Coordinates of C-alpha atoms and ligand atoms in Angstrom, one line a residue:
M204 CA -4.6 21.0 -30.2
L205 CA -6.6 19.7 -27.3
S206 CA -8.9 17.5 -29.4
R207 CA -6.5 14.5 -29.1
Y208 CA -7.1 14.5 -25.4
E209 CA -10.8 14.8 -25.9
H210 CA -10.7 11.8 -28.3
A211 CA -8.7 9.8 -25.7
L212 CA -11.3 10.6 -23.0
E213 CA -14.2 9.6 -25.3
A214 CA -12.5 6.3 -26.1
L215 CA -12.2 5.7 -22.3
N216 CA -15.8 6.5 -21.9
R217 CA -16.9 4.0 -24.6
R218 CA -15.0 1.3 -22.8
A219 CA -16.5 2.2 -19.4
R220 CA -13.1 3.3 -18.2
L221 CA -13.6 7.1 -17.8
R222 CA -12.8 8.3 -14.3
A223 CA -14.0 11.5 -12.6
L224 CA -13.7 12.8 -9.1
E225 CA -16.6 12.2 -6.9
G226 CA -17.6 13.5 -3.5
R227 CA -17.9 11.6 -0.3
A228 CA -21.3 10.1 0.1
G229 CA -22.7 6.9 1.7
I230 CA -21.3 4.6 4.4
D231 CA -17.5 4.3 3.9
F232 CA -16.7 0.9 2.6
T233 CA -14.0 2.2 0.4
S234 CA -11.3 4.2 2.2
N235 CA -8.1 2.8 3.7
D236 CA -8.7 4.4 7.1
Y237 CA -8.9 0.9 8.6
L238 CA -8.6 1.9 12.2
G239 CA -10.7 5.0 12.0
L240 CA -7.8 7.2 13.1
A241 CA -8.0 9.8 10.3
E242 CA -11.0 11.5 11.9
S243 CA -10.3 10.6 15.5
D244 CA -10.3 13.2 18.2
A245 CA -7.0 11.9 19.5
L246 CA -5.2 12.6 16.2
K247 CA -6.8 16.0 15.8
A248 CA -5.8 16.9 19.4
A249 CA -2.2 15.8 18.7
L250 CA -2.0 18.1 15.6
V251 CA -3.5 21.1 17.6
E252 CA -0.9 20.4 20.3
A253 CA 1.9 20.3 17.7
L254 CA 0.8 23.6 16.2
Q255 CA 0.7 25.1 19.7
R256 CA 4.3 24.1 20.4
G257 CA 5.3 25.8 17.1
V258 CA 5.7 23.0 14.6
P259 CA 5.5 24.7 11.2
V260 CA 3.0 23.6 8.5
G261 CA 5.5 23.7 5.6
A262 CA 9.1 22.6 5.6
G263 CA 10.2 25.4 3.3
G264 CA 12.8 23.3 1.4
S265 CA 14.5 20.0 0.8
R266 CA 15.6 17.9 3.7
L267 CA 19.2 18.4 2.5
L268 CA 18.8 22.1 2.7
R269 CA 16.7 24.1 5.2
G270 CA 13.8 21.7 5.1
N271 CA 15.1 19.2 7.7
H272 CA 13.1 19.7 10.8
P273 CA 13.4 18.1 14.3
E274 CA 9.9 16.6 13.8
H275 CA 11.2 14.6 10.9
E276 CA 14.1 13.3 12.9
A277 CA 12.1 12.6 16.0
L278 CA 9.6 10.6 13.8
E279 CA 12.3 8.6 12.2
E280 CA 13.9 7.8 15.6
E281 CA 10.5 6.7 17.0
A282 CA 9.6 4.8 13.8
K283 CA 12.8 2.7 13.8
A284 CA 12.3 1.9 17.5
F285 CA 8.6 1.0 16.9
F286 CA 9.2 -1.2 13.9
G287 CA 12.5 -2.6 15.1
A288 CA 14.6 -1.5 12.2
E289 CA 18.1 0.0 12.0
S290 CA 16.9 3.2 10.4
A291 CA 13.8 5.0 9.0
L292 CA 13.4 7.6 6.3
Y293 CA 10.1 9.6 5.9
F294 CA 8.7 10.5 2.5
G295 CA 5.7 12.8 1.7
A296 CA 3.8 9.9 0.0
G297 CA 4.0 6.2 -0.4
F298 CA 4.0 6.5 -4.2
A299 CA 7.1 8.6 -4.1
A300 CA 8.8 6.4 -1.5
N301 CA 8.2 3.2 -3.5
A302 CA 9.3 4.8 -6.8
A303 CA 12.4 6.2 -5.0
L304 CA 13.4 2.9 -3.5
I305 CA 13.2 0.9 -6.8
S306 CA 14.7 3.5 -8.9
T307 CA 17.6 4.2 -6.5
L308 CA 18.9 1.0 -5.0
P309 CA 18.9 -1.6 -7.8
Q310 CA 21.5 -0.6 -10.4
R311 CA 22.7 -1.7 -13.9
G312 CA 23.5 -5.4 -13.9
D313 CA 21.2 -6.1 -10.9
L314 CA 17.9 -7.9 -11.1
V315 CA 14.5 -7.0 -9.6
L316 CA 12.1 -9.8 -9.3
Y317 CA 8.6 -8.5 -8.6
D318 CA 5.2 -10.1 -7.8
A319 CA 2.9 -9.8 -10.8
L320 CA 0.3 -7.9 -8.7
V321 CA 2.6 -5.2 -7.1
H322 CA 1.2 -1.6 -6.9
A323 CA 1.6 1.1 -9.6
S324 CA 4.1 2.9 -7.4
T325 CA 6.5 -0.1 -7.6
H326 CA 6.0 -0.1 -11.4
E327 CA 6.9 3.5 -11.4
G328 CA 10.3 2.6 -9.9
L329 CA 10.6 -0.4 -12.2
G330 CA 10.1 1.9 -15.2
L331 CA 13.0 4.2 -14.0
T332 CA 15.6 1.6 -12.8
K333 CA 18.5 0.6 -14.9
A334 CA 18.4 -2.9 -13.4
T335 CA 16.9 -5.8 -15.2
T336 CA 13.3 -6.4 -14.1
E337 CA 11.2 -9.6 -14.2
S338 CA 7.9 -10.5 -12.7
F339 CA 6.9 -13.8 -11.1
A340 CA 3.4 -15.2 -10.9
H341 CA 1.4 -13.8 -7.9
N342 CA 2.6 -15.4 -4.6
D343 CA 4.3 -18.2 -6.6
V344 CA 7.3 -19.1 -4.5
T345 CA 8.3 -22.0 -6.7
Q346 CA 8.6 -19.7 -9.7
L347 CA 10.4 -17.1 -7.7
E348 CA 12.9 -19.7 -6.6
E349 CA 13.5 -20.9 -10.2
K350 CA 14.2 -17.3 -11.2
L351 CA 16.5 -16.7 -8.3
R352 CA 18.4 -19.9 -9.0
A353 CA 18.8 -19.1 -12.7
F354 CA 20.1 -15.6 -11.9
R355 CA 22.5 -16.8 -9.2
A356 CA 23.8 -19.5 -11.6
S357 CA 25.2 -16.8 -13.9
Q358 CA 25.6 -13.9 -11.5
A359 CA 27.5 -14.5 -8.3
E360 CA 28.2 -10.9 -7.5
A361 CA 25.3 -8.8 -8.9
R362 CA 22.5 -7.8 -6.5
C363 CA 19.1 -9.2 -6.6
F364 CA 16.0 -7.6 -5.2
I365 CA 12.6 -9.1 -4.5
A366 CA 9.6 -6.7 -4.5
V367 CA 6.3 -7.8 -2.9
E368 CA 3.4 -6.5 -0.9
S369 CA 2.5 -8.1 2.4
L370 CA -1.2 -7.6 2.0
Y371 CA -2.3 -7.0 -1.6
S372 CA -4.2 -3.8 -2.1
M373 CA -6.7 -5.0 -4.7
D374 CA -7.0 -8.7 -3.8
G375 CA -6.8 -8.5 0.0
D376 CA -4.7 -11.7 0.2
L377 CA -1.4 -12.1 2.0
A378 CA 2.1 -12.9 0.6
P379 CA 3.8 -16.0 1.9
L380 CA 6.4 -13.7 3.5
T381 CA 8.3 -16.2 5.6
E382 CA 9.0 -18.4 2.6
I383 CA 9.9 -15.5 0.4
A384 CA 12.3 -14.1 3.1
T385 CA 13.9 -17.6 3.4
L386 CA 14.5 -17.6 -0.4
A387 CA 15.9 -14.0 -0.2
T388 CA 18.4 -15.1 2.4
R389 CA 19.3 -18.4 0.6
Y390 CA 19.9 -16.6 -2.7
D391 CA 21.6 -13.5 -1.2
A392 CA 18.8 -11.2 -2.3
I393 CA 17.3 -8.0 -0.7
L394 CA 13.6 -8.3 0.1
M395 CA 11.5 -5.2 -0.3
V396 CA 8.1 -5.5 1.4
D397 CA 5.4 -2.9 0.8
E398 CA 3.3 -3.0 3.9
A399 CA 0.9 -0.2 2.8
H400 CA -2.2 -2.2 3.7
A401 CA -0.8 -4.1 6.6
T402 CA 0.6 -1.2 8.6
G403 CA -1.5 -0.6 11.7
V404 CA -3.6 -3.6 11.0
Q405 CA -1.4 -6.7 10.9
G406 CA 1.4 -8.1 13.1
P407 CA 2.1 -7.3 16.7
L408 CA 0.9 -3.8 17.6
G409 CA 0.1 -3.3 13.9
R410 CA 3.8 -3.4 13.0
G411 CA 3.0 -5.2 9.8
L412 CA 3.5 -8.7 8.5
A413 CA 7.3 -8.4 8.2
A414 CA 7.6 -7.4 11.9
H415 CA 9.2 -10.7 12.7
L416 CA 11.9 -10.2 10.0
E417 CA 12.6 -6.5 10.9
G418 CA 16.2 -5.7 11.6
Q419 CA 17.5 -8.3 9.1
P420 CA 20.2 -6.8 6.9
N421 CA 18.5 -7.9 3.7
L422 CA 15.0 -6.4 4.6
I423 CA 13.5 -3.1 3.5
S424 CA 9.9 -2.4 4.5
L425 CA 7.7 0.4 3.4
H426 CA 4.9 1.6 5.8
T427 CA 2.5 4.2 4.3
C428 CA 1.1 6.7 6.8
G429 CA -2.0 7.7 5.0
K430 CA -4.0 4.5 5.3
A431 CA -4.5 2.8 8.7
L432 CA -2.2 5.5 10.4
G433 CA -4.7 8.1 9.2
V434 CA -2.2 10.9 8.3
S435 CA 0.0 11.0 5.2
G436 CA 3.5 10.1 3.9
A437 CA 5.5 6.9 4.2
L438 CA 8.3 5.5 6.2
I439 CA 11.0 3.3 4.7
L440 CA 12.6 1.0 7.2
M441 CA 16.1 -0.2 6.2
P442 CA 19.7 -0.8 7.3
E443 CA 21.4 2.5 8.1
I444 CA 23.8 2.3 5.2
L445 CA 20.9 2.2 2.7
R446 CA 19.3 5.2 4.4
R447 CA 22.5 7.1 3.8
F448 CA 22.6 6.0 0.2
M449 CA 18.9 7.0 -0.3
I450 CA 19.7 10.5 1.2
N451 CA 22.6 10.9 -1.3
R452 CA 21.1 9.4 -4.4
S453 CA 17.3 9.3 -4.4
R454 CA 16.2 12.1 -6.7
S455 CA 12.7 12.3 -5.2
F456 CA 14.2 12.7 -1.8
I457 CA 16.8 15.2 -2.8
Y458 CA 14.9 17.4 -5.2
A459 CA 11.6 17.6 -3.4
T460 CA 10.4 19.9 -0.6
A461 CA 10.5 17.9 2.6
P462 CA 7.2 16.5 3.9
S463 CA 5.2 18.9 6.2
P464 CA 6.7 18.9 9.7
L465 CA 3.1 19.1 11.0
M466 CA 2.3 15.8 9.2
A467 CA 5.4 14.3 10.7
A468 CA 4.1 15.3 14.1
G469 CA 0.8 13.7 13.2
V470 CA 2.5 10.4 12.2
R471 CA 4.4 10.5 15.5
A472 CA 1.1 10.6 17.3
A473 CA -0.4 8.0 15.0
L474 CA 2.3 5.5 15.8
K475 CA 1.6 5.9 19.5
L476 CA -2.1 5.5 18.9
C477 CA -1.4 2.5 16.7
A478 CA 0.7 0.9 19.5
S479 CA -2.3 1.1 21.8
A480 CA -5.0 0.2 19.3
D481 CA -5.5 -3.5 20.0
D482 CA -9.1 -2.7 20.7
R483 CA -9.6 -1.1 17.3
R484 CA -7.8 -4.0 15.7
A485 CA -10.1 -6.5 17.5
T486 CA -13.2 -4.5 16.4
L487 CA -11.9 -4.5 12.8
Q488 CA -11.4 -8.3 13.0
A489 CA -14.9 -8.7 14.2
R490 CA -16.3 -6.8 11.2
I491 CA -14.0 -8.9 8.9
T492 CA -15.5 -12.1 10.3
Q493 CA -19.0 -10.7 9.9
L494 CA -18.5 -9.7 6.3
D495 CA -16.7 -13.0 5.5
A496 CA -19.9 -14.9 6.6
H497 CA -22.0 -12.9 4.1
V498 CA -19.5 -13.4 1.3
Q499 CA -19.2 -17.1 2.0
K500 CA -23.0 -17.5 1.8
L501 CA -22.7 -16.0 -1.7
G502 CA -20.3 -18.8 -2.6
L503 CA -17.4 -16.4 -3.2
P504 CA -13.9 -16.7 -1.9
V505 CA -13.1 -14.7 1.3
T506 CA -9.8 -13.0 2.1
G507 CA -10.0 -12.9 5.9
T508 CA -8.6 -9.4 5.8
Q509 CA -10.1 -5.9 5.7
I510 CA -9.9 -5.9 1.9
Q511 CA -12.6 -8.0 0.3
P512 CA -12.8 -7.9 -3.5
I513 CA -16.0 -9.1 -5.3
V514 CA -14.6 -9.9 -8.8
L515 CA -17.2 -9.4 -11.4
G516 CA -15.3 -9.5 -14.6
A517 CA -16.7 -6.9 -17.0
D518 CA -16.1 -3.2 -16.3
R519 CA -19.7 -2.3 -16.9
R520 CA -20.9 -4.9 -14.4
A521 CA -18.7 -3.6 -11.7
L522 CA -19.8 0.0 -12.4
D523 CA -23.5 -0.9 -12.4
M524 CA -23.1 -2.8 -9.1
A525 CA -21.2 0.1 -7.5
Q526 CA -24.0 2.5 -8.6
A527 CA -26.7 0.2 -7.3
L528 CA -25.0 0.0 -3.9
A529 CA -24.5 3.8 -3.9
R530 CA -28.3 4.3 -4.4
Q531 CA -28.7 2.2 -1.2
G532 CA -26.3 4.4 0.7
F533 CA -23.0 2.4 0.5
D534 CA -19.8 3.9 -0.8
I535 CA -18.0 1.1 -2.6
R536 CA -16.0 1.8 -5.7
A537 CA -15.7 -0.2 -8.9
I538 CA -12.0 -1.0 -9.6
R539 CA -11.3 -1.4 -13.3
P540 CA -8.2 -2.1 -15.5
P541 CA -5.5 -1.0 -15.6
T542 CA -5.6 -0.9 -11.8
V543 CA -6.5 -4.6 -11.9
P544 CA -5.8 -7.1 -14.7
E545 CA -8.1 -7.2 -17.8
G546 CA -11.4 -9.1 -17.2
T547 CA -11.2 -8.8 -13.4
A548 CA -13.1 -5.6 -12.7
R549 CA -14.4 -5.7 -9.2
L550 CA -15.9 -4.1 -6.2
R551 CA -13.3 -3.4 -3.6
I552 CA -14.9 -3.5 -0.2
T553 CA -12.8 -2.3 2.7
L554 CA -13.7 -2.4 6.4
S555 CA -12.9 -0.1 9.2
A556 CA -13.1 -0.3 13.0
S557 CA -15.4 2.7 12.8
L558 CA -18.2 0.6 11.2
A559 CA -21.1 -0.6 13.3
P560 CA -22.1 -4.3 13.1
A561 CA -25.5 -3.3 11.6
Q562 CA -23.8 -1.4 8.8
V563 CA -21.9 -4.5 7.8
D564 CA -25.0 -6.7 8.0
A565 CA -26.9 -4.2 5.8
L566 CA -24.1 -4.4 3.2
G567 CA -24.2 -8.2 3.3
A568 CA -28.0 -8.1 2.7
A569 CA -27.7 -5.6 -0.1
L570 CA -24.9 -7.6 -1.8
T571 CA -27.0 -10.8 -1.5
H572 CA -30.0 -9.1 -3.2
L573 CA -28.0 -7.6 -6.0
M574 CA -26.1 -10.9 -6.7
Q575 CA -29.4 -12.8 -6.7
D576 CA -31.0 -10.2 -9.1
Q577 CA -28.0 -10.5 -11.4
A578 CA -28.2 -14.3 -11.4
A579 CA -32.0 -14.3 -12.1
Ligands
PLP190 C1 0.3 -1.1 -2.1 C2 0.5 0.3 -2.1 N1 1.7 0.9 -2.1 C3 1.9 2.2 -2.1 C4 0.9 3.1 -2.2 C5 1.1 4.6 -2.2 O1 1.0 5.1 -1.0 P1 0.5 6.7 -0.8 O2 -1.0 6.6 -1.0 O3 1.0 7.1 0.5 O4 1.1 7.5 -1.9 C6 -0.4 2.6 -2.2 C7 -1.6 3.5 -2.2 O5 -2.5 3.5 -2.9 C8 -0.6 1.2 -2.1 O6 -1.9 0.6 -2.2

């Protein structure tokens, strides 16, 4: 009965695609804790303080039943003020929030246009929605406009949604957000921006790359709280009417135990820390500039962000390289399909404000040696 699973795993192994959980070892060039908040004393102290004032660990039920806690509501009030949106809704995970958004708001007859490189959580929603879904080439605003124009030529009334990330998780590049937002307004579309990797890092006070668009009636942004904010969960920022719709219609909001009130308290503290973390953002930027210089010397394209992929092509090559780096004390993971497109297996290097300059230089030197060895 279980042999079919075993065969599937063996097949993955033959293709160098078998995954297994590994412990934490080596210098962290792989987590998304970009500001170093997850292990900060300030965040730990905020959680201890929250426990002391009686915030419960578990919510005990759905938000629509007994699970709604003042910590959730306070977080949502503070988040909407911080990001400059009309309303906020807190979910237990970014994956659930993205899937909820895309499966709840677009409906039969509507169209969702999505960037070809959006995250698996958006694809989860795309698989559930009754709307028509269509991709456009990564960051290609010309193609996006063609698709919007074609849709509007035949559909004056139906809703159209555009789903993008602001800073792409596996490529580290930025979306041309201002141009995309202009198209959204011109073609009467709703823009959904997943800020997962920009939150805390990009924009004024780390408010993300869509900060200048926040408050527009056709903008929905998603800020995950488990990456640069160092806690867990995700906040969806949106017009109040959409928040009310989500509360009434989103199955993963209605039929799930509410996120931990203690984690909500943690996110409240993280938002305050984020607002005063310009020093951490400056340190992170310095590490980015430093790594970019090493990558440039290798003749490879740089992203200028805290996510730097080294695209190697074959899965085996990426795995071998990650293992060689692990032996030298660096924690950098190989990212393979289906997480990234076929033939683009890569090392995904991430930087954090917690890294020392010497650690970044050591990685630069190790990468240079390995790449030279491979070329020889
Ligand atoms: C772009 C993007 N969106 C959403 C998510 C999901 O967020 P979470 O980890 O909070 O579930 C991730 C996390 O990997 C992500 O990279």
